[in-house]
Coordinates of C-alpha atoms in Angstrom, one line a residue:
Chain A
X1 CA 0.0 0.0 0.0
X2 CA 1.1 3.4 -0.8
X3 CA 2.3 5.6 1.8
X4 CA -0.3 7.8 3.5
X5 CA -0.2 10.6 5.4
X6 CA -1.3 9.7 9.3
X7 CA -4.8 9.0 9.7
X8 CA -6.0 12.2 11.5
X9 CA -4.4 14.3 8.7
X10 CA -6.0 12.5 5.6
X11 CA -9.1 12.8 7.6
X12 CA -8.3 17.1 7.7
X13 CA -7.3 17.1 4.3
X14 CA -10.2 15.2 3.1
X15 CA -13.3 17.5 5.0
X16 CA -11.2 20.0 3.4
X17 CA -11.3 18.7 -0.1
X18 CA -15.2 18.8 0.1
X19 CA -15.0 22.5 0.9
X20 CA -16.1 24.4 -3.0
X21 CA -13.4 25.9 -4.8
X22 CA -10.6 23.7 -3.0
X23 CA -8.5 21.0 -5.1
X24 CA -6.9 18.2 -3.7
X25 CA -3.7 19.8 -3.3
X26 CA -5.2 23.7 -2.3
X27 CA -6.4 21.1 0.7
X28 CA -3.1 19.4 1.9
X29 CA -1.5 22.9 1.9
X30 CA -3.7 24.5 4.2
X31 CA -4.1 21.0 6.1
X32 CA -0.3 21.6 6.7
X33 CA -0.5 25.1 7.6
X34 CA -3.6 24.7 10.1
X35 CA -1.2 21.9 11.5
X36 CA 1.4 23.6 12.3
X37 CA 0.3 27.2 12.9
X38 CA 0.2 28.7 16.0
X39 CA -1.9 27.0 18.8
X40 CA -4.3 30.1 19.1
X41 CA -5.1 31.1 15.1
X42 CA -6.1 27.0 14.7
X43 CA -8.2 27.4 18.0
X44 CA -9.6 30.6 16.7
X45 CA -10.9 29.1 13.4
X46 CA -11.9 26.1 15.3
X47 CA -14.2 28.6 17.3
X48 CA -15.4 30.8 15.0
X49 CA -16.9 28.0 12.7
X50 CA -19.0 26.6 15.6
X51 CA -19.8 30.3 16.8
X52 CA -21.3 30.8 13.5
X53 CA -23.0 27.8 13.6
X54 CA -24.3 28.5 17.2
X55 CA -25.6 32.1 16.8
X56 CA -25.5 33.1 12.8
X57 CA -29.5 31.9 11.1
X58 CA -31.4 33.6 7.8
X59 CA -33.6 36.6 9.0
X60 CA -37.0 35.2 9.0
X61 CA -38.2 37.8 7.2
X62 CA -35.7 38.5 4.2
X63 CA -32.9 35.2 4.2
X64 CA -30.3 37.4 5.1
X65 CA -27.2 36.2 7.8
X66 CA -28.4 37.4 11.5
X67 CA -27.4 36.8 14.7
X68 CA -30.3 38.6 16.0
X69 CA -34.0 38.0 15.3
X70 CA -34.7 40.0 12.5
X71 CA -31.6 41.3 10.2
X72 CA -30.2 44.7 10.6
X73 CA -31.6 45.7 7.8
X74 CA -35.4 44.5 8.2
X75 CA -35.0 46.0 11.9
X76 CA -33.9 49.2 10.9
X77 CA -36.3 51.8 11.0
X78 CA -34.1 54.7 8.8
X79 CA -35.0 51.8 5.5
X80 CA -37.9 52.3 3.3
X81 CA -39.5 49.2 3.9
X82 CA -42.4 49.8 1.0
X83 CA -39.2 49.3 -1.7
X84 CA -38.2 45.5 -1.8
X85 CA -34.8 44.6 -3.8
X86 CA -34.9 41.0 -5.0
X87 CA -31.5 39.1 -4.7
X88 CA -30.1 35.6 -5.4
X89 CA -28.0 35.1 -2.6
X90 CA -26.9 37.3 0.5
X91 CA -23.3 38.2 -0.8
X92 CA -25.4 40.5 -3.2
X93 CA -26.6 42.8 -0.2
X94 CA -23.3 43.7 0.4
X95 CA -22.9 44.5 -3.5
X96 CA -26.1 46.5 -2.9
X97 CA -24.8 48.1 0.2
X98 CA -22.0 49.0 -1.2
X99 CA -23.3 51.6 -3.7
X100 CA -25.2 53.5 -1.0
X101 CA -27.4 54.3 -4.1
X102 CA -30.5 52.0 -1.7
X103 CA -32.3 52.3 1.4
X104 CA -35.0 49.6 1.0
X105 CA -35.5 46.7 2.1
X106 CA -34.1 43.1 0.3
X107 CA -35.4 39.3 -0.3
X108 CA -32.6 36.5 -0.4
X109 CA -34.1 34.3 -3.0
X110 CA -31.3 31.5 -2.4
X111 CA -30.4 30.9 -6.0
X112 CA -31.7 31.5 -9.1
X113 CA -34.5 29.1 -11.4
X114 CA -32.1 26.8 -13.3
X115 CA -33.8 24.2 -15.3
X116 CA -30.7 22.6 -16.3
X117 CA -29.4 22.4 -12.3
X118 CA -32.7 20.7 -11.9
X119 CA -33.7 24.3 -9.5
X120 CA -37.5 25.2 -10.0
X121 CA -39.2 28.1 -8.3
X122 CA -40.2 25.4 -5.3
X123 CA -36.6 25.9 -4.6
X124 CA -36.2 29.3 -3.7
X125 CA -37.6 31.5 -0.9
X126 CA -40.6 32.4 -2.3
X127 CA -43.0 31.5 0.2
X128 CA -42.4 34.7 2.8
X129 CA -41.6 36.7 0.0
X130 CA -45.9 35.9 -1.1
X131 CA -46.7 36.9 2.5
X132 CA -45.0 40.2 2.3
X133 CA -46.0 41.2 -1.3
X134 CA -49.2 40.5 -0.4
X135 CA -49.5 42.6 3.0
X136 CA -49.6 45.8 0.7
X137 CA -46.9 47.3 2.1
X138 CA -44.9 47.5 -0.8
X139 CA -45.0 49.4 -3.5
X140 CA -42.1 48.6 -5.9
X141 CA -40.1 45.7 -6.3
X142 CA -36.6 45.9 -7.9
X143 CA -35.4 43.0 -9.3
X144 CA -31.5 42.5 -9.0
X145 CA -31.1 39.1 -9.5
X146 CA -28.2 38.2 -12.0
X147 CA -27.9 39.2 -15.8
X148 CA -27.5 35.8 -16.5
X149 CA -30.1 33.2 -18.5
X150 CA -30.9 31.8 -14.9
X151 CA -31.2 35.3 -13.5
X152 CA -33.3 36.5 -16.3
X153 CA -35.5 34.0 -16.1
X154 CA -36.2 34.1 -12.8
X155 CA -36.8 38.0 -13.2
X156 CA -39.1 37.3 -15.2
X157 CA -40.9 34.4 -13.5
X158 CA -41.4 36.8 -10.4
X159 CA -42.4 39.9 -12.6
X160 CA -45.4 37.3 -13.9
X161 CA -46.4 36.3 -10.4
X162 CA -46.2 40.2 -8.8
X163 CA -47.9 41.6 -11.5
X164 CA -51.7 41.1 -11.2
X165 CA -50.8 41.9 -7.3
X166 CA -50.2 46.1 -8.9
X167 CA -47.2 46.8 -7.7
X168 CA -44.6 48.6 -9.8
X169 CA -41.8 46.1 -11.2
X170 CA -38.0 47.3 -12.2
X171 CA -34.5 45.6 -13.3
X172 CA -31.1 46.9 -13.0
X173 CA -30.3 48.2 -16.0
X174 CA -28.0 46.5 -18.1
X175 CA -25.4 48.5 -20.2
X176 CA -21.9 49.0 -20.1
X177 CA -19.5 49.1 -16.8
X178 CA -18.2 52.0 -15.6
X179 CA -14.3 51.8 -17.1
X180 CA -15.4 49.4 -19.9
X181 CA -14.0 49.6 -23.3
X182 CA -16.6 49.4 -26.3
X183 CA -13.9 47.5 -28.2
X184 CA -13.3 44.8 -25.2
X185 CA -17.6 45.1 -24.9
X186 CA -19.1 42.0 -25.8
X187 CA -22.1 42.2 -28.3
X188 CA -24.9 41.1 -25.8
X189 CA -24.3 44.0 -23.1
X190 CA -23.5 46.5 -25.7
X191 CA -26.7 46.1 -27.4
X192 CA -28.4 46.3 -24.2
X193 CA -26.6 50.0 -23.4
X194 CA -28.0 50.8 -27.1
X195 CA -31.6 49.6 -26.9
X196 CA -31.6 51.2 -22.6
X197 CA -30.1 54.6 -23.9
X198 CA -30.8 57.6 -21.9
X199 CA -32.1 61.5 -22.8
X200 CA -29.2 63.8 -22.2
X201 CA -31.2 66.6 -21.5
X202 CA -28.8 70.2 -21.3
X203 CA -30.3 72.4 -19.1
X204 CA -30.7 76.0 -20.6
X205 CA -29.2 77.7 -17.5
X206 CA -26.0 75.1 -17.9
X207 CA -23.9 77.3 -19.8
X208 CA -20.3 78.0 -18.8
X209 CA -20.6 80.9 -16.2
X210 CA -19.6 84.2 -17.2
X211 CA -16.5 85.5 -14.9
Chain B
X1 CA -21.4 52.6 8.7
X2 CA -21.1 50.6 5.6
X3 CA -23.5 47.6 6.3
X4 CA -21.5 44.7 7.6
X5 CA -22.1 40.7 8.4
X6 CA -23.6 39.9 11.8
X7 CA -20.1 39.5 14.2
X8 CA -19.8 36.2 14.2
X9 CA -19.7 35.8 10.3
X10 CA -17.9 38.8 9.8
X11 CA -15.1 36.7 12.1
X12 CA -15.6 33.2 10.7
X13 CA -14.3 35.6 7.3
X14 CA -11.3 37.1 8.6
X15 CA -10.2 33.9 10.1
X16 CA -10.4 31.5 6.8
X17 CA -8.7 35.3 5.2
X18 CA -5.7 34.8 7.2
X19 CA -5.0 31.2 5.6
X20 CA -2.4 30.9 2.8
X21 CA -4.1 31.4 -0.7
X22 CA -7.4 32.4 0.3
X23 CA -8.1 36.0 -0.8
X24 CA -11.1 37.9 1.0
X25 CA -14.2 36.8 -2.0
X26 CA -12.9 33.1 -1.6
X27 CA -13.2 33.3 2.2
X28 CA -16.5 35.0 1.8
X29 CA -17.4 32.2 -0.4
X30 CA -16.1 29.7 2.6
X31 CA -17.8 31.3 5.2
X32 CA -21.3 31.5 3.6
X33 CA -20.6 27.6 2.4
X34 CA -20.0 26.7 5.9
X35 CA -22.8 28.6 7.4
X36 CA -25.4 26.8 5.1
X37 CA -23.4 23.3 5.0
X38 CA -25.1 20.5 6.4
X39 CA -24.7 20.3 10.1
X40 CA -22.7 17.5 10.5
X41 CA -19.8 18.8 8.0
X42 CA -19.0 22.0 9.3
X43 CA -19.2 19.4 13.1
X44 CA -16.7 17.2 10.8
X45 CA -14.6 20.0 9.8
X46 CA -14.6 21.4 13.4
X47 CA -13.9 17.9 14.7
X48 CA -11.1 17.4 12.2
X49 CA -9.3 20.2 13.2
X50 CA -8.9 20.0 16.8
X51 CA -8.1 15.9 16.3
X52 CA -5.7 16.9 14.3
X53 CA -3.9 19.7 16.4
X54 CA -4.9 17.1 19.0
X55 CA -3.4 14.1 17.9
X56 CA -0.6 14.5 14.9
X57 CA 3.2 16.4 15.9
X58 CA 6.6 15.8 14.1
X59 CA 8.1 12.9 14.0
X60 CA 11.5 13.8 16.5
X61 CA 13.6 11.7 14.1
X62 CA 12.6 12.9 10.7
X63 CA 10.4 15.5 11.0
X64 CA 7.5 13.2 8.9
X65 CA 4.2 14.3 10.4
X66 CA 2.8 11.5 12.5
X67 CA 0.4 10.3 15.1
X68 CA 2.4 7.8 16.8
X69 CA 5.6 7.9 18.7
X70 CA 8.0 7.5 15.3
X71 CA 6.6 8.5 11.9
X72 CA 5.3 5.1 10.1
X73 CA 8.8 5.1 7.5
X74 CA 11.2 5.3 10.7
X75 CA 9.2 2.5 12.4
X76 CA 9.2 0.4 9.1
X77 CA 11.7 -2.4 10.1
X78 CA 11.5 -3.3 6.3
X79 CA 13.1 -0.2 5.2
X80 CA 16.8 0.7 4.7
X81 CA 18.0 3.0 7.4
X82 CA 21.3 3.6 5.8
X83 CA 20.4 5.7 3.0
X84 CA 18.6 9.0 3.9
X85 CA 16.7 11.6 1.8
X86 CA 16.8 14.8 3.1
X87 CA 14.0 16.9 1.4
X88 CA 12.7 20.1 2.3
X89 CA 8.8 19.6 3.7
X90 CA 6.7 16.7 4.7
X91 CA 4.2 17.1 1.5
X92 CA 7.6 16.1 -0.9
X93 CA 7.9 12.7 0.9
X94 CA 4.7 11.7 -0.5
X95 CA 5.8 12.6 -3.9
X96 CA 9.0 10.1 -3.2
X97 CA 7.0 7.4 -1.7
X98 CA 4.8 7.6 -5.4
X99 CA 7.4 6.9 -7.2
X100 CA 8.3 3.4 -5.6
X101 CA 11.3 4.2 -6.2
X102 CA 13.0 4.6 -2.4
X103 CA 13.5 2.4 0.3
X104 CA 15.3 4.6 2.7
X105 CA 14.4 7.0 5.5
X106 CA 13.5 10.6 4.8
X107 CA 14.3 13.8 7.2
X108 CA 12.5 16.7 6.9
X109 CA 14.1 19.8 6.9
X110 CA 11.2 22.0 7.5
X111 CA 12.4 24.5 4.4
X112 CA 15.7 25.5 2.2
X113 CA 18.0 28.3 3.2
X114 CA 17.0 31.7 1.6
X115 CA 19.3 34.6 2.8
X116 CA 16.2 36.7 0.5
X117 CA 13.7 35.3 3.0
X118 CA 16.1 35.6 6.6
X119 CA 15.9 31.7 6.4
X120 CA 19.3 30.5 7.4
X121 CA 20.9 27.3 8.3
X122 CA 19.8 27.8 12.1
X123 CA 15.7 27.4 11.4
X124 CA 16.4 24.4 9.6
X125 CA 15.7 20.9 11.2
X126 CA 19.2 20.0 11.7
X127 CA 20.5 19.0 15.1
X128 CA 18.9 16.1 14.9
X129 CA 20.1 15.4 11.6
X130 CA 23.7 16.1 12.2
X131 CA 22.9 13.0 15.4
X132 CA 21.8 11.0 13.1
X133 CA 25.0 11.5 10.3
X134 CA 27.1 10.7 13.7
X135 CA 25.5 7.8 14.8
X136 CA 27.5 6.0 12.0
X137 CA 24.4 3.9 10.7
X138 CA 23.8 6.2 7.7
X139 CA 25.9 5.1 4.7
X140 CA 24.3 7.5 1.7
X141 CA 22.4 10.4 1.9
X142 CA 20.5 11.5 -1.2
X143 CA 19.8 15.4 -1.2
X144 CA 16.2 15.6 -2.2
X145 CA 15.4 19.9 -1.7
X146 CA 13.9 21.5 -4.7
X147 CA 16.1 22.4 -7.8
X148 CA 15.8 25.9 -7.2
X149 CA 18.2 28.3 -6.2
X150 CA 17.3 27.9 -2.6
X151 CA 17.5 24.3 -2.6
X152 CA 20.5 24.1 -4.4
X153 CA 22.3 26.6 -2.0
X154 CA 20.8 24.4 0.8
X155 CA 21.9 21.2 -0.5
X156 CA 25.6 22.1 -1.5
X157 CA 25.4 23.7 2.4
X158 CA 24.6 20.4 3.2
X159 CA 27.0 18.6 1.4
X160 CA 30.0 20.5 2.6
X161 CA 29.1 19.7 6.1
X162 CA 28.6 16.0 5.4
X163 CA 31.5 15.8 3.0
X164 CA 34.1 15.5 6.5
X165 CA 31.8 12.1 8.0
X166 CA 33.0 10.2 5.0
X167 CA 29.2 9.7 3.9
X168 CA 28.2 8.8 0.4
X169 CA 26.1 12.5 -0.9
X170 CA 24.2 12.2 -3.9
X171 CA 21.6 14.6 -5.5
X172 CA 18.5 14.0 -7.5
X173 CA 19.0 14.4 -11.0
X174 CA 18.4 17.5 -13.4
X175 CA 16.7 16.8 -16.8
X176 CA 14.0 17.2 -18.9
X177 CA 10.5 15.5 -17.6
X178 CA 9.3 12.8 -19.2
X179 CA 6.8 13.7 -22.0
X180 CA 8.5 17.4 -21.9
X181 CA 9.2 18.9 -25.6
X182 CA 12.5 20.2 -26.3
X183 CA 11.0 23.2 -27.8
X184 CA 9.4 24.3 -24.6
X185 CA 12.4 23.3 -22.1
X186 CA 14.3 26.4 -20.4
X187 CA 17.8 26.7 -21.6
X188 CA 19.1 25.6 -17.9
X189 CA 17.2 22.5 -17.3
X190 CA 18.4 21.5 -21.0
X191 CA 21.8 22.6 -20.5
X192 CA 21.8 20.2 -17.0
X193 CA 20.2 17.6 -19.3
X194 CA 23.2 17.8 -22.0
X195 CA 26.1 18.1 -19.1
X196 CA 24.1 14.9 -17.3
X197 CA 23.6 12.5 -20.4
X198 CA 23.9 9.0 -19.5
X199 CA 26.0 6.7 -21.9
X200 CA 23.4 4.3 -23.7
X201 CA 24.7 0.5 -23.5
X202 CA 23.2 -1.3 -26.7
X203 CA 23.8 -5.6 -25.7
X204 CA 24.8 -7.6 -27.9
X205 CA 22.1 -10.1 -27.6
X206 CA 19.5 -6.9 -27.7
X207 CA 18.9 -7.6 -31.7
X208 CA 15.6 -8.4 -32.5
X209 CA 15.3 -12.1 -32.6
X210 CA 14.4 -14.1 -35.1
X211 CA 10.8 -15.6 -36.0

């Protein structure tokens, strides 16, 4: 039999290896390192996984991470709680967040419809998001999910289901990044910008002022 | 405030951020996978972890990693402990032991000198090493480090102490990989490749035989 690390270690390396994005080898290395890093920064991780575990659950009302009963967000009075932003997954909040361009309120959908991933619409977190659409409380709904086929589709899904309810729809808009390069563009986003152009409207009183 | 992760999250984050080769999205990534992970694997991982911190130290001959008294090579009565690899970390033993090609002993020298780095000779695994050399037992040591400039420097360091005990030192060979392409090899492999030919011995009784 080939030689094999001792048993303990395979054991690391393999609960590692099941981790996404980590190879084999990705794995071992950071087996190694956890191994022989100092006592405190392997106790450390050690606790701060279970911690999470302990105290970290989806807000009841949105999906979002909490470690409180409601999410900061849903609990905070400052947000316009009548504007709902619809999202695939909670790393997009912080996307969101990030612009400061939003003060309403989010839904975690968990994923996005996939067909082919064998994901319908009985997948995602639909059911509370029926419950709050329906309390009347809301009067637009942005939809931010991904400008991918999945996230398209389930846009559009969601737009069909919303609709009879009479509350006012929207998408991000699609066009070109900020930076971009028309040259580097490809063809789909590009003719997105074209067909979502914008007005420029000058303003008469916009002139250079006189010194 | 920017919005941020509840604590606990936000800390399960940095902690997988301060591992080698995980940049901030991929912990992000780690952390939300471990949150939502079925119960008993993030328990496994946890479990995993403190075993092994628990459970597997250096072997105080070699250096191997192990969860016994001596590594399972130095207890291997079936192995010849007169001819010694010395290589620089535990994860290139398991590349020896592929090959089949090595019946020896390893030690481990826990990295290469790299005057670049403040690595010298002192935070090398070597007292032990220089016991074993004295204890008379060892009749060949084969220096395993890397070909690279560090582990060429380490291994002619090496060398020059060993040279004095009247020890056999070999090195691993230079050349080009098997199913490498000429046209892609660097000039200095090649060059080691040329000044390291090996004379090929055609038999006489090598002709193809007769049907």
């Amino acid at each position: 039999m080939a030689y094999q690390y001792p048993a303990p270690l395979q054991k690391l390396i393999s609960e590692l290896s099941r981790l996404p994005g980590l190879g084999p080898k990705a794995a071992q290395r950071l087996a190694f390192y956890l191994l022989t890093a100092p006592e405190d920064q392997a106790a450390d991780l050690a606790e701060a996984l279970s911690a999470v575990r302990r105290s970290v659950h989806s807000c009841p009302v949105c999906g979002n991470f909490t470690d409180a009963e409601r999410c900061s967000i849903c609990s905070d009075p400052g947000r316009d709680s009548s504007l709902l932003c619809i999202v695939e997954n909670v790393a997009d909040i912080i996307s969101m967040e990030r612009t400061r361009s939003f003060n309403g309120v989010y839904h975690v959908l968990g994923g996005a419809i996939s067909p082919l991933d064998g994901v319908g619409p009985e997948r995602l977190n639909l059911k509370t998001l029926g419950q709050r659409l329906k309390s009347g409380r809301i009067r637009e709904v942005i939809m931010a999910t991904n400008p991918t086929v999945e996230g398209e589709a389930t846009a559009l899904y969601l737009a069909k289901k919303i609709q009879p309810l009479g509350i006012r729809i929207s998408r991000i808009a699609h066009g070109m990044p900020v930076g971009g390069n028309l040259a580097y563009a490809d063809e789909a986003t590009l003719a997105l910008a074209i067909s979502g152009r914008q007005e420029i409207t000058v303003q008469e009183d916009s002139r250079p002022e006189k010194n």
